[in-house]
Amino acid sequence: MNVLGFLRPSIINEVPENHFAVVHPLDDVVEKKVETSTLGSMPMTVSVKLSLMALRGYLILMMLLVLYHVLDLAGVPVQQGH
Amino acid sequence: MQMEVLSISATGVAATPPPVRGRVVRSKWLYSVLTFLMVFGPGLIVMEADNDAGAVSTYVQAGAQYGTKLLWLLLLLLPVTYFIQEMVVRLGIATGKGHAAMIYQRFGKWWGLFSLVDLQLVNFLTLVTEFAAIALALSHMNITPKVGVPVAAVGLVFMVLTGSYRRWERITVVLCLLDIAWLVIAFKLHPGLGEVLHDTFIPSVPAGGMTAGLVFLVIAIVGTTIAPWQLFFQQSCIADKRLRFADLKWSRLDTFLGAVFTIVVAGCMMIAGNAARVHGVQFSDPAQMANDLRWFSGEAIRSGILLLMINAAVLGTTAISLSGAWAYGEVKGWPHSLEMPVSKAKGFYTTYLVCVALAAAIVLIPGAPLQLIIIGVQVLAGIMLPSAIIFLQLLLNDKEVLGEQFVNRRWNNWVNWTIIITMFVLSLVLAAQVVAPNLFPHI
């Protein structure tokens, strides 16, 4: 068996019975995926809305902490207990 | 929802397949092995690239402070990293789109923009730390960073400019596999096998108890092992590679093997740190540790660790830069594929180039505030990771997108919400501690 010939892909026109075609995804026929561009925004259930609200709260808290740190680095007296 | 499978490899045997390039084999076993090897790549790369310069520093520090006592934590993180990235695999294969695009489409512009800006910012700061590590390792090898860093940056740019996803993937997989050398280094440093196995499978708190230092090192290890860019990177990578529905099981295996390899390599880094502790070597960074270890372990260990540091930074840089370039291309609607030549995806390649070049340039500026940048990376990653996982969790429960076949099962959701809540608590503590250390004087 010619190993190099085996490793080099060739055009497959027909797959004999009881044989298998091995095709790299980039060489394969483009597969039809889920069409998401027409779906629009996700319908928000109450739990999703609550999750996102919690997330916004978390992010606001973190931004305030970053601000606190920046002020601290800038020498603004934001702490009482030194 | 339509999930039509057109590829002949997806069904193995096709009645009237359209002509495509491939191989015909008779053995089912060989068919499975070859198909896996073709799908293999994104899972290994996303996991191993996370063992970047920052990770090397964190793991050897853990080994230097606590020996092998925290190896069990890595074992615990193995299923966590796999569960998170497996969700990304499903989403990527089902939609054929990147993570940033999905957030934009399903959660609107505010969240889409926030995710993108946050990703780019934390990615860029991380890139600076990667180049800082390259400069550090090179200076220990008597190569001036003014020459070495630009050379590394140029090499990183050329890696992606070939117009072939496969070429980039092959180069990157080889770089990932070079990390096998960590196993050799760990073996050469003669760790006690019984101790390593004991500390891996039996969780224990190191001598000294739950100190503040230990708590934050544990948080740092968790934050190092799971990073926000990984979600964006693997989904975009899967989309660019055009993985098919039938590739899902192989992509899962790729991700699992990548996770196992990464955790094993991370454990070897801890063992290297442990060797420094045993020999009483004091160090502030892995390059200095490698330098001092040579007196006990030889020149080969020193050179090996320094080269692996550079390899870790190179891997981290290419993966992180690509995650940003893909995400930006998806949101902007630009062509964004490694399969495209530069002339057809200028925005995509320019984003990659600008990220790499700017990060390299900042490292070469004398007196650049690298320590502040490292702190910034920790804070922003801490902010971003839990929110990124929440969007992932919501998308994986989106039946309009995934249908019944790919949507999360009930047990998936229980596991993932547990991970999310834990991540939230850990990242909140870490970020708050980094931002305002005096808020926690008595932890």
Short mmCIF file of C-alpha atoms in Angstrom, two decimals:
data_model
loop_
_atom_site.label_atom_id
_atom_site.label_comp_id
_atom_site.label_asym_id
_atom_site.label_seq_id
_atom_site.Cartn_x
_atom_site.Cartn_y
_atom_site.Cartn_z
CA MET A 1 0.00 0.00 0.00
CA ASN A 2 1.34 3.41 -0.93
CA VAL A 3 1.28 5.27 2.40
CA LEU A 4 1.85 8.74 0.93
CA GLY A 5 -0.86 8.11 -1.61
CA PHE A 6 -3.19 7.03 1.16
CA LEU A 7 -2.44 10.12 3.26
CA ARG A 8 -3.00 12.48 0.33
CA PRO A 9 -6.70 13.15 -0.11
CA SER A 10 -8.22 12.69 -3.51
CA ILE A 11 -11.56 13.49 -5.10
CA ILE A 12 -14.20 11.00 -3.99
CA ASN A 13 -16.91 10.47 -6.55
CA GLU A 14 -18.25 7.25 -5.19
CA VAL A 15 -18.08 5.35 -1.92
CA PRO A 16 -18.20 1.58 -2.48
CA GLU A 17 -20.47 -0.52 -0.33
CA ASN A 18 -19.07 -1.28 3.16
CA HIS A 19 -16.50 1.50 2.78
CA PHE A 20 -16.31 4.82 4.58
CA ALA A 21 -15.44 8.27 3.34
CA VAL A 22 -13.18 10.32 5.59
CA VAL A 23 -13.44 13.99 4.73
CA HIS A 24 -11.83 16.94 6.48
CA PRO A 25 -14.51 19.46 7.59
CA LEU A 26 -12.92 22.16 5.42
CA ASP A 27 -13.06 19.91 2.35
CA ASP A 28 -16.61 18.79 3.00
CA VAL A 29 -19.85 20.15 1.59
CA VAL A 30 -20.87 23.15 3.68
CA GLU A 31 -23.36 21.96 6.25
CA LYS A 32 -26.59 23.83 6.84
CA LYS A 33 -26.57 25.23 10.36
CA VAL A 34 -29.25 26.75 12.54
CA GLU A 35 -30.26 30.09 11.05
CA THR A 36 -29.89 32.51 13.95
CA SER A 37 -29.82 35.87 12.18
CA THR A 38 -33.60 35.87 11.73
CA LEU A 39 -34.38 34.82 15.30
CA GLY A 40 -33.90 38.26 16.86
CA SER A 41 -33.48 38.74 20.60
CA MET A 42 -33.99 35.91 23.02
CA PRO A 43 -37.47 35.81 24.58
CA MET A 44 -36.86 36.81 28.18
CA THR A 45 -38.51 34.74 30.90
CA VAL A 46 -38.64 36.09 34.42
CA SER A 47 -35.65 33.98 35.47
CA VAL A 48 -33.57 35.25 32.55
CA LYS A 49 -34.48 38.85 33.34
CA LEU A 50 -33.58 38.35 37.00
CA SER A 51 -30.27 36.77 36.02
CA LEU A 52 -29.37 39.68 33.79
CA MET A 53 -30.42 42.21 36.40
CA ALA A 54 -28.21 40.43 38.92
CA LEU A 55 -25.40 40.51 36.41
CA ARG A 56 -25.78 44.25 35.89
CA GLY A 57 -25.72 44.74 39.66
CA TYR A 58 -22.55 42.67 39.90
CA LEU A 59 -20.89 44.67 37.15
CA ILE A 60 -21.87 48.00 38.74
CA LEU A 61 -20.42 46.78 42.05
CA MET A 62 -17.19 45.77 40.37
CA MET A 63 -16.90 49.08 38.55
CA LEU A 64 -17.30 50.89 41.86
CA LEU A 65 -14.51 48.76 43.33
CA VAL A 66 -12.26 49.57 40.37
CA LEU A 67 -13.04 53.26 40.86
CA TYR A 68 -12.19 52.91 44.55
CA HIS A 69 -8.84 51.38 43.63
CA VAL A 70 -8.04 54.06 41.06
CA LEU A 71 -8.81 56.78 43.60
CA ASP A 72 -6.65 54.97 46.12
CA LEU A 73 -3.75 54.80 43.65
CA ALA A 74 -4.21 58.46 42.82
CA GLY A 75 -3.71 59.31 46.47
CA VAL A 76 -7.26 60.43 47.18
CA PRO A 77 -8.01 59.65 50.87
CA VAL A 78 -10.75 57.05 50.37
CA GLN A 79 -9.78 54.89 53.35
CA GLN A 80 -10.08 55.72 57.02
CA GLY A 81 -8.16 52.93 58.67
CA HIS A 82 -4.44 53.40 57.72
CA MET B 1 -35.21 24.49 13.11
CA GLN B 2 -33.54 22.56 10.36
CA MET B 3 -30.45 20.46 10.94
CA GLU B 4 -29.91 18.94 7.57
CA VAL B 5 -26.70 16.94 7.27
CA LEU B 6 -25.23 17.10 3.83
CA SER B 7 -21.73 15.76 4.38
CA ILE B 8 -20.92 12.23 3.37
CA SER B 9 -18.58 11.76 6.29
CA ALA B 10 -21.40 12.60 8.65
CA THR B 11 -23.20 9.46 7.63
CA GLY B 12 -20.10 7.40 6.96
CA VAL B 13 -21.59 5.74 3.89
CA ALA B 14 -23.52 7.83 1.42
CA ALA B 15 -25.61 6.72 -1.48
CA THR B 16 -24.92 9.56 -3.89
CA PRO B 17 -22.35 11.85 -2.32
CA PRO B 18 -21.28 15.01 -4.10
CA PRO B 19 -17.60 14.89 -5.11
CA VAL B 20 -15.35 16.06 -2.28
CA ARG B 21 -11.68 15.63 -1.34
CA GLY B 22 -11.05 12.83 1.13
CA ARG B 23 -10.05 9.25 1.66
CA VAL B 24 -12.05 6.05 1.32
CA VAL B 25 -11.32 3.41 3.93
CA ARG B 26 -12.72 -0.01 4.53
CA SER B 27 -12.21 -0.33 8.25
CA LYS B 28 -14.73 1.35 10.57
CA TRP B 29 -12.01 1.62 13.18
CA LEU B 30 -9.65 3.43 10.80
CA TYR B 31 -12.52 5.67 9.70
CA SER B 32 -13.11 6.66 13.33
CA VAL B 33 -9.42 7.28 14.03
CA LEU B 34 -8.91 9.40 10.90
CA THR B 35 -12.10 11.37 11.48
CA PHE B 36 -11.01 12.11 15.03
CA LEU B 37 -7.58 13.25 13.84
CA MET B 38 -9.22 15.63 11.37
CA VAL B 39 -11.53 17.09 14.00
CA PHE B 40 -8.75 17.19 16.62
CA GLY B 41 -7.25 20.62 17.30
CA PRO B 42 -9.52 23.31 18.74
CA GLY B 43 -10.02 21.45 22.03
CA LEU B 44 -6.34 20.83 22.62
CA ILE B 45 -5.36 24.36 21.57
CA VAL B 46 -7.96 26.16 23.70
CA MET B 47 -6.97 24.15 26.76
CA GLU B 48 -3.19 24.15 26.36
CA ALA B 49 -3.02 27.82 25.33
CA ASP B 50 -4.58 28.54 28.70
CA ASN B 51 -1.34 27.26 30.25
CA ASP B 52 0.10 30.60 29.21
CA ALA B 53 2.81 32.72 30.83
CA GLY B 54 0.55 33.80 33.68
CA ALA B 55 -0.42 30.19 34.33
CA VAL B 56 3.21 29.05 34.44
CA SER B 57 3.89 31.75 37.01
CA THR B 58 0.84 30.83 39.13
CA TYR B 59 1.44 27.07 39.10
CA VAL B 60 5.16 27.22 39.93
CA GLN B 61 4.38 29.70 42.69
CA ALA B 62 1.79 27.27 44.07
CA GLY B 63 4.38 24.50 43.99
CA ALA B 64 7.03 26.69 45.60
CA GLN B 65 4.72 27.69 48.47
CA TYR B 66 2.74 24.52 49.10
CA GLY B 67 4.65 21.74 47.34
CA THR B 68 2.33 19.18 45.77
CA LYS B 69 -0.43 19.81 48.31
CA LEU B 70 -2.67 21.63 45.80
CA LEU B 71 -2.52 19.01 43.03
CA TRP B 72 -6.03 17.82 44.03
CA LEU B 73 -7.35 21.25 43.08
CA LEU B 74 -6.19 20.73 39.51
CA LEU B 75 -7.95 17.37 39.40
CA LEU B 76 -11.11 19.09 40.65
CA LEU B 77 -10.82 21.72 37.91
CA LEU B 78 -10.56 19.11 35.15
CA PRO B 79 -14.31 18.38 34.89
CA VAL B 80 -15.11 22.07 35.42
CA THR B 81 -13.04 23.20 32.42
CA TYR B 82 -14.44 20.34 30.34
CA PHE B 83 -18.09 21.11 31.21
CA ILE B 84 -17.71 24.76 30.29
CA GLN B 85 -15.90 24.18 27.01
CA GLU B 86 -18.21 21.30 26.03
CA MET B 87 -21.10 23.77 26.03
CA VAL B 88 -19.10 25.98 23.69
CA VAL B 89 -18.53 23.01 21.39
CA ARG B 90 -22.27 22.30 21.13
CA LEU B 91 -23.09 25.93 20.49
CA GLY B 92 -20.36 26.31 17.88
CA ILE B 93 -21.29 23.18 15.97
CA ALA B 94 -25.03 23.88 16.03
CA THR B 95 -24.82 27.51 14.89
CA GLY B 96 -21.54 27.63 12.97
CA LYS B 97 -21.07 31.07 14.51
CA GLY B 98 -18.80 32.59 17.12
CA HIS B 99 -19.70 33.42 20.70
CA ALA B 100 -19.61 37.19 20.25
CA ALA B 101 -22.02 36.96 17.32
CA MET B 102 -24.44 34.85 19.36
CA ILE B 103 -24.43 37.28 22.30
CA TYR B 104 -25.01 40.18 19.92
CA GLN B 105 -27.90 38.44 18.17
CA ARG B 106 -29.66 37.00 21.21
CA PHE B 107 -29.03 39.62 23.92
CA GLY B 108 -28.88 42.85 21.97
CA LYS B 109 -26.35 45.58 21.36
CA TRP B 110 -25.70 46.59 24.97
CA TRP B 111 -24.55 43.17 26.08
CA GLY B 112 -22.90 42.48 22.74
CA LEU B 113 -20.86 45.65 22.95
CA PHE B 114 -20.04 45.10 26.61
CA SER B 115 -18.82 41.56 25.94
CA LEU B 116 -16.71 42.68 23.01
CA VAL B 117 -15.10 45.68 24.74
CA ASP B 118 -14.48 43.69 27.90
CA LEU B 119 -12.97 40.81 25.92
CA GLN B 120 -10.71 43.08 23.91
CA LEU B 121 -9.55 44.98 26.97
CA VAL B 122 -8.73 41.95 29.10
CA ASN B 123 -7.21 40.19 26.08
CA PHE B 124 -4.96 43.11 25.33
CA LEU B 125 -3.73 43.40 28.90
CA THR B 126 -3.11 39.64 28.96
CA LEU B 127 -1.11 39.94 25.74
CA VAL B 128 1.13 42.51 27.39
CA THR B 129 1.85 40.03 30.18
CA GLU B 130 2.63 37.32 27.59
CA PHE B 131 5.21 39.53 25.89
CA ALA B 132 6.58 40.57 29.28
CA ALA B 133 7.21 36.87 29.99
CA ILE B 134 8.90 36.44 26.61
CA ALA B 135 11.15 39.42 27.36
CA LEU B 136 11.95 38.03 30.81
CA ALA B 137 12.84 34.54 29.55
CA LEU B 138 14.92 35.95 26.68
CA SER B 139 16.89 38.21 28.99
CA HIS B 140 17.81 35.14 31.09
CA MET B 141 19.04 33.52 27.85
CA ASN B 142 21.23 36.57 27.15
CA ILE B 143 19.05 37.68 24.23
CA THR B 144 18.11 41.31 24.37
CA PRO B 145 14.30 41.75 24.45
CA LYS B 146 14.66 44.68 22.01
CA VAL B 147 15.51 42.08 19.39
CA GLY B 148 13.73 38.99 20.71
CA VAL B 149 10.31 40.51 21.38
CA PRO B 150 9.88 42.01 17.88
CA VAL B 151 11.08 38.73 16.34
CA ALA B 152 8.48 36.82 18.41
CA ALA B 153 5.78 39.31 17.36
CA VAL B 154 6.67 38.98 13.68
CA GLY B 155 6.63 35.18 13.98
CA LEU B 156 3.22 35.29 15.64
CA VAL B 157 1.84 37.43 12.83
CA PHE B 158 3.26 35.17 10.11
CA MET B 159 1.67 32.15 11.81
CA VAL B 160 -1.80 33.37 10.83
CA LEU B 161 -1.02 34.97 7.47
CA THR B 162 -0.79 31.77 5.47
CA GLY B 163 -4.43 31.84 4.38
CA SER B 164 -4.86 28.31 5.65
CA TYR B 165 -6.65 27.37 8.86
CA ARG B 166 -5.07 23.91 8.69
CA ARG B 167 -1.54 25.29 8.53
CA TRP B 168 -2.11 27.51 11.56
CA GLU B 169 -3.73 24.63 13.44
CA ARG B 170 -0.89 22.21 12.70
CA ILE B 171 1.76 24.70 13.86
CA THR B 172 -0.21 25.45 17.01
CA VAL B 173 -0.87 21.77 17.80
CA VAL B 174 2.87 21.09 17.52
CA LEU B 175 3.54 23.98 19.92
CA CYS B 176 0.97 22.52 22.31
CA LEU B 177 2.58 19.09 22.15
CA LEU B 178 5.99 20.62 22.93
CA ASP B 179 4.58 21.03 26.44
CA ILE B 180 5.12 17.28 26.87
CA ALA B 181 8.60 18.48 27.86
CA TRP B 182 7.04 19.62 31.17
CA LEU B 183 6.45 15.95 31.95
CA VAL B 184 10.11 15.18 31.27
CA ILE B 185 11.19 18.10 33.47
CA ALA B 186 8.90 16.97 36.29
CA PHE B 187 10.29 13.43 36.01
CA LYS B 188 13.90 14.68 36.02
CA LEU B 189 13.24 16.68 39.18
CA HIS B 190 12.53 13.39 41.00
CA PRO B 191 9.26 14.09 42.79
CA GLY B 192 8.10 11.45 45.23
CA LEU B 193 5.59 9.43 43.19
CA GLY B 194 3.67 8.31 46.25
CA GLU B 195 3.40 11.87 47.51
CA VAL B 196 2.25 13.15 44.10
CA LEU B 197 -0.43 10.47 43.81
CA HIS B 198 -1.57 11.03 47.39
CA ASP B 199 -1.83 14.81 46.99
CA THR B 200 -3.60 14.44 43.64
CA PHE B 201 -6.35 12.11 44.77
CA ILE B 202 -6.73 13.01 48.45
CA PRO B 203 -7.63 16.68 49.05
CA SER B 204 -5.96 18.28 52.01
CA VAL B 205 -5.21 21.75 53.33
CA PRO B 206 -1.47 22.53 53.38
CA ALA B 207 0.30 22.96 56.69
CA GLY B 208 -0.48 26.38 58.14
CA GLY B 209 -4.21 26.11 57.49
CA MET B 210 -6.51 28.38 55.55
CA THR B 211 -4.46 31.55 55.39
CA ALA B 212 -5.28 34.57 53.23
CA GLY B 213 -2.35 33.68 51.00
CA LEU B 214 -3.70 30.19 50.41
CA VAL B 215 -7.24 31.41 49.70
CA PHE B 216 -6.05 33.86 47.08
CA LEU B 217 -3.66 31.38 45.53
CA VAL B 218 -6.54 28.91 45.17
CA ILE B 219 -8.62 31.65 43.55
CA ALA B 220 -5.72 32.53 41.25
CA ILE B 221 -5.38 28.88 40.19
CA VAL B 222 -9.10 28.68 39.41
CA GLY B 223 -8.95 31.97 37.50
CA THR B 224 -5.86 30.81 35.61
CA THR B 225 -7.38 27.49 34.62
CA ILE B 226 -10.65 28.94 33.27
CA ALA B 227 -10.44 32.18 31.30
CA PRO B 228 -13.11 34.22 29.46
CA TRP B 229 -11.28 34.28 26.12
CA GLN B 230 -11.50 30.47 25.94
CA LEU B 231 -15.27 30.60 25.39
CA PHE B 232 -14.92 32.99 22.47
CA PHE B 233 -11.86 31.27 21.03
CA GLN B 234 -13.12 27.70 20.83
CA GLN B 235 -16.52 28.59 19.41
CA SER B 236 -14.97 30.78 16.71
CA CYS B 237 -12.34 28.13 16.03
CA ILE B 238 -15.04 25.49 15.56
CA ALA B 239 -16.96 27.83 13.28
CA ASP B 240 -13.84 28.59 11.22
CA LYS B 241 -13.01 24.88 10.94
CA ARG B 242 -16.64 24.25 9.90
CA LEU B 243 -17.07 21.29 12.23
CA ARG B 244 -20.16 19.25 11.39
CA PHE B 245 -22.95 17.88 13.57
CA ALA B 246 -21.44 14.41 13.18
CA ASP B 247 -18.13 15.74 14.54
CA LEU B 248 -19.66 16.55 17.94
CA LYS B 249 -18.51 13.38 19.69
CA TRP B 250 -14.97 13.75 18.32
CA SER B 251 -14.86 17.41 19.24
CA ARG B 252 -15.96 16.49 22.77
CA LEU B 253 -13.15 13.92 22.90
CA ASP B 254 -10.69 16.52 21.60
CA THR B 255 -11.82 18.91 24.34
CA PHE B 256 -11.62 16.24 27.04
CA LEU B 257 -8.14 15.08 26.00
CA GLY B 258 -7.06 18.72 25.82
CA ALA B 259 -8.34 19.29 29.35
CA VAL B 260 -6.55 16.19 30.67
CA PHE B 261 -3.28 17.15 28.95
CA THR B 262 -3.49 20.71 30.23
CA ILE B 263 -4.15 19.66 33.80
CA VAL B 264 -1.28 17.14 33.69
CA VAL B 265 1.07 19.84 32.36
CA ALA B 266 -0.14 22.26 35.04
CA GLY B 267 0.60 19.59 37.65
CA CYS B 268 4.13 19.23 36.26
CA MET B 269 4.61 22.99 36.63
CA MET B 270 3.61 22.66 40.29
CA ILE B 271 6.12 19.84 40.66
CA ALA B 272 8.84 22.13 39.21
CA GLY B 273 7.90 24.77 41.79
CA ASN B 274 8.02 22.09 44.46
CA ALA B 275 11.60 21.20 43.42
CA ALA B 276 12.58 24.84 43.96
CA ARG B 277 11.00 24.70 47.42
CA VAL B 278 12.83 21.47 48.29
CA HIS B 279 16.19 23.00 47.26
CA GLY B 280 15.45 26.25 49.10
CA VAL B 281 15.40 28.31 45.89
CA GLN B 282 13.78 31.71 46.38
CA PHE B 283 12.38 33.29 43.22
CA SER B 284 10.06 36.03 42.05
CA ASP B 285 9.29 34.61 38.59
CA PRO B 286 9.63 31.26 36.73
CA ALA B 287 12.67 32.47 34.74
CA GLN B 288 14.57 33.20 37.92
CA MET B 289 13.49 29.81 39.29
CA ALA B 290 14.83 28.09 36.16
CA ASN B 291 18.08 29.98 36.49
CA ASP B 292 18.60 28.98 40.13
CA LEU B 293 17.45 25.38 39.67
CA ARG B 294 20.35 24.68 37.30
CA TRP B 295 22.72 24.36 40.28
CA PHE B 296 20.75 21.32 41.41
CA SER B 297 19.21 19.95 38.22
CA GLY B 298 21.52 20.95 35.39
CA GLU B 299 21.60 23.30 32.44
CA ALA B 300 19.05 21.28 30.44
CA ILE B 301 16.31 21.90 33.02
CA ARG B 302 17.11 25.62 33.05
CA SER B 303 17.00 25.95 29.26
CA GLY B 304 13.93 23.73 29.07
CA ILE B 305 11.91 25.82 31.51
CA LEU B 306 12.94 29.09 29.83
CA LEU B 307 12.01 27.78 26.37
CA LEU B 308 8.72 26.40 27.67
CA MET B 309 7.96 29.80 29.21
CA ILE B 310 8.38 31.36 25.78
CA ASN B 311 6.31 28.59 24.19
CA ALA B 312 3.54 29.16 26.75
CA ALA B 313 3.51 32.89 25.98
CA VAL B 314 3.50 32.30 22.22
CA LEU B 315 0.60 29.86 22.50
CA GLY B 316 -1.32 32.23 24.73
CA THR B 317 -0.67 35.15 22.40
CA THR B 318 -1.85 33.48 19.20
CA ALA B 319 -5.00 32.06 20.82
CA ILE B 320 -5.93 35.23 22.70
CA SER B 321 -5.27 37.52 19.73
CA LEU B 322 -7.32 35.27 17.48
CA SER B 323 -10.23 35.16 19.94
CA GLY B 324 -10.33 38.96 19.82
CA ALA B 325 -9.94 39.18 16.04
CA TRP B 326 -12.65 36.59 15.42
CA ALA B 327 -15.03 38.27 17.90
CA TYR B 328 -14.48 41.71 16.37
CA GLY B 329 -14.98 40.34 12.87
CA GLU B 330 -18.20 38.57 13.89
CA VAL B 331 -19.73 41.65 15.48
CA LYS B 332 -18.60 44.04 12.75
CA GLY B 333 -19.74 41.67 10.03
CA TRP B 334 -16.27 41.56 8.50
CA PRO B 335 -14.96 38.46 6.76
CA HIS B 336 -13.13 36.63 9.54
CA SER B 337 -11.49 33.36 8.67
CA LEU B 338 -7.98 31.97 8.71
CA GLU B 339 -8.92 30.32 5.42
CA MET B 340 -9.06 33.72 3.77
CA PRO B 341 -6.09 35.57 2.34
CA VAL B 342 -5.20 38.92 3.89
CA SER B 343 -6.67 40.81 0.94
CA LYS B 344 -10.14 39.37 1.62
CA ALA B 345 -10.20 39.72 5.42
CA LYS B 346 -8.26 42.91 6.06
CA GLY B 347 -10.18 43.94 9.20
CA PHE B 348 -9.76 40.52 10.79
CA TYR B 349 -6.02 40.32 10.18
CA THR B 350 -5.50 43.98 11.08
CA THR B 351 -7.15 43.43 14.46
CA TYR B 352 -4.81 40.50 15.12
CA LEU B 353 -1.78 42.46 13.94
CA VAL B 354 -2.62 45.57 15.99
CA CYS B 355 -3.17 43.51 19.17
CA VAL B 356 0.16 41.69 18.81
CA ALA B 357 2.17 44.73 17.73
CA LEU B 358 0.81 47.08 20.42
CA ALA B 359 1.30 44.56 23.21
CA ALA B 360 4.88 43.88 22.09
CA ALA B 361 5.58 47.62 21.82
CA ILE B 362 4.30 48.34 25.34
CA VAL B 363 6.63 45.74 26.83
CA LEU B 364 9.59 47.45 25.18
CA ILE B 365 8.74 50.84 26.68
CA PRO B 366 11.16 51.46 29.56
CA GLY B 367 9.31 51.80 32.86
CA ALA B 368 5.97 50.55 31.52
CA PRO B 369 3.58 49.88 34.44
CA LEU B 370 3.61 46.09 34.02
CA GLN B 371 2.57 45.41 37.62
CA LEU B 372 -0.49 47.63 37.21
CA ILE B 373 -1.32 45.79 33.99
CA ILE B 374 -1.10 42.40 35.71
CA ILE B 375 -3.49 43.67 38.40
CA GLY B 376 -5.78 44.97 35.66
CA VAL B 377 -5.84 41.54 34.01
CA GLN B 378 -6.83 39.89 37.28
CA VAL B 379 -9.60 42.39 37.98
CA LEU B 380 -11.09 42.39 34.50
CA ALA B 381 -10.89 38.62 34.11
CA GLY B 382 -12.58 38.34 37.49
CA ILE B 383 -15.37 40.63 36.33
CA MET B 384 -15.80 39.02 32.96
CA LEU B 385 -15.62 35.29 33.59
CA PRO B 386 -18.86 34.74 35.54
CA SER B 387 -20.85 37.04 33.26
CA ALA B 388 -19.48 35.28 30.18
CA ILE B 389 -20.45 31.89 31.62
CA ILE B 390 -23.95 33.16 32.38
CA PHE B 391 -24.47 34.11 28.73
CA LEU B 392 -23.15 30.71 27.74
CA GLN B 393 -25.58 29.01 30.11
CA LEU B 394 -28.53 31.04 28.81
CA LEU B 395 -27.59 30.32 25.20
CA LEU B 396 -27.31 26.60 25.97
CA ASN B 397 -30.92 26.69 27.22
CA ASP B 398 -32.10 28.49 24.11
CA LYS B 399 -34.25 25.91 22.33
CA GLU B 400 -34.86 28.23 19.38
CA VAL B 401 -31.15 28.07 18.64
CA LEU B 402 -30.19 24.58 19.75
CA GLY B 403 -33.40 22.58 19.61
CA GLU B 404 -34.02 19.58 21.84
CA GLN B 405 -30.96 17.74 20.53
CA PHE B 406 -28.26 20.15 21.65
CA VAL B 407 -29.88 22.09 24.47
CA ASN B 408 -28.62 21.59 28.03
CA ARG B 409 -30.07 18.70 30.01
CA ARG B 410 -31.32 19.24 33.55
CA TRP B 411 -28.12 17.79 35.05
CA ASN B 412 -26.05 20.07 32.78
CA ASN B 413 -27.84 23.05 34.24
CA TRP B 414 -27.36 21.94 37.85
CA VAL B 415 -23.64 21.41 37.27
CA ASN B 416 -23.24 24.67 35.38
CA TRP B 417 -25.16 26.84 37.85
CA THR B 418 -23.05 25.39 40.65
CA ILE B 419 -19.93 26.33 38.68
CA ILE B 420 -21.30 29.81 37.95
CA ILE B 421 -22.18 30.56 41.58
CA THR B 422 -18.79 29.31 42.75
CA MET B 423 -17.04 31.39 40.08
CA PHE B 424 -19.03 34.45 41.06
CA VAL B 425 -18.04 34.16 44.70
CA LEU B 426 -14.38 33.45 43.91
CA SER B 427 -14.03 36.19 41.32
CA LEU B 428 -15.80 38.69 43.54
CA VAL B 429 -13.42 37.95 46.40
CA LEU B 430 -10.36 38.02 44.12
CA ALA B 431 -11.33 41.20 42.30
CA ALA B 432 -12.29 42.96 45.53
CA GLN B 433 -9.05 41.88 47.17
CA VAL B 434 -6.95 43.08 44.24
CA VAL B 435 -8.85 46.34 43.94
CA ALA B 436 -9.01 47.08 47.64
CA PRO B 437 -6.71 44.78 49.63
CA ASN B 438 -7.36 46.62 52.87
CA LEU B 439 -11.00 45.64 52.77
CA PHE B 440 -9.92 42.14 53.82
CA PRO B 441 -7.35 42.61 56.56
CA HIS B 442 -8.25 39.52 58.59
CA ILE B 443 -9.13 36.78 56.06
#
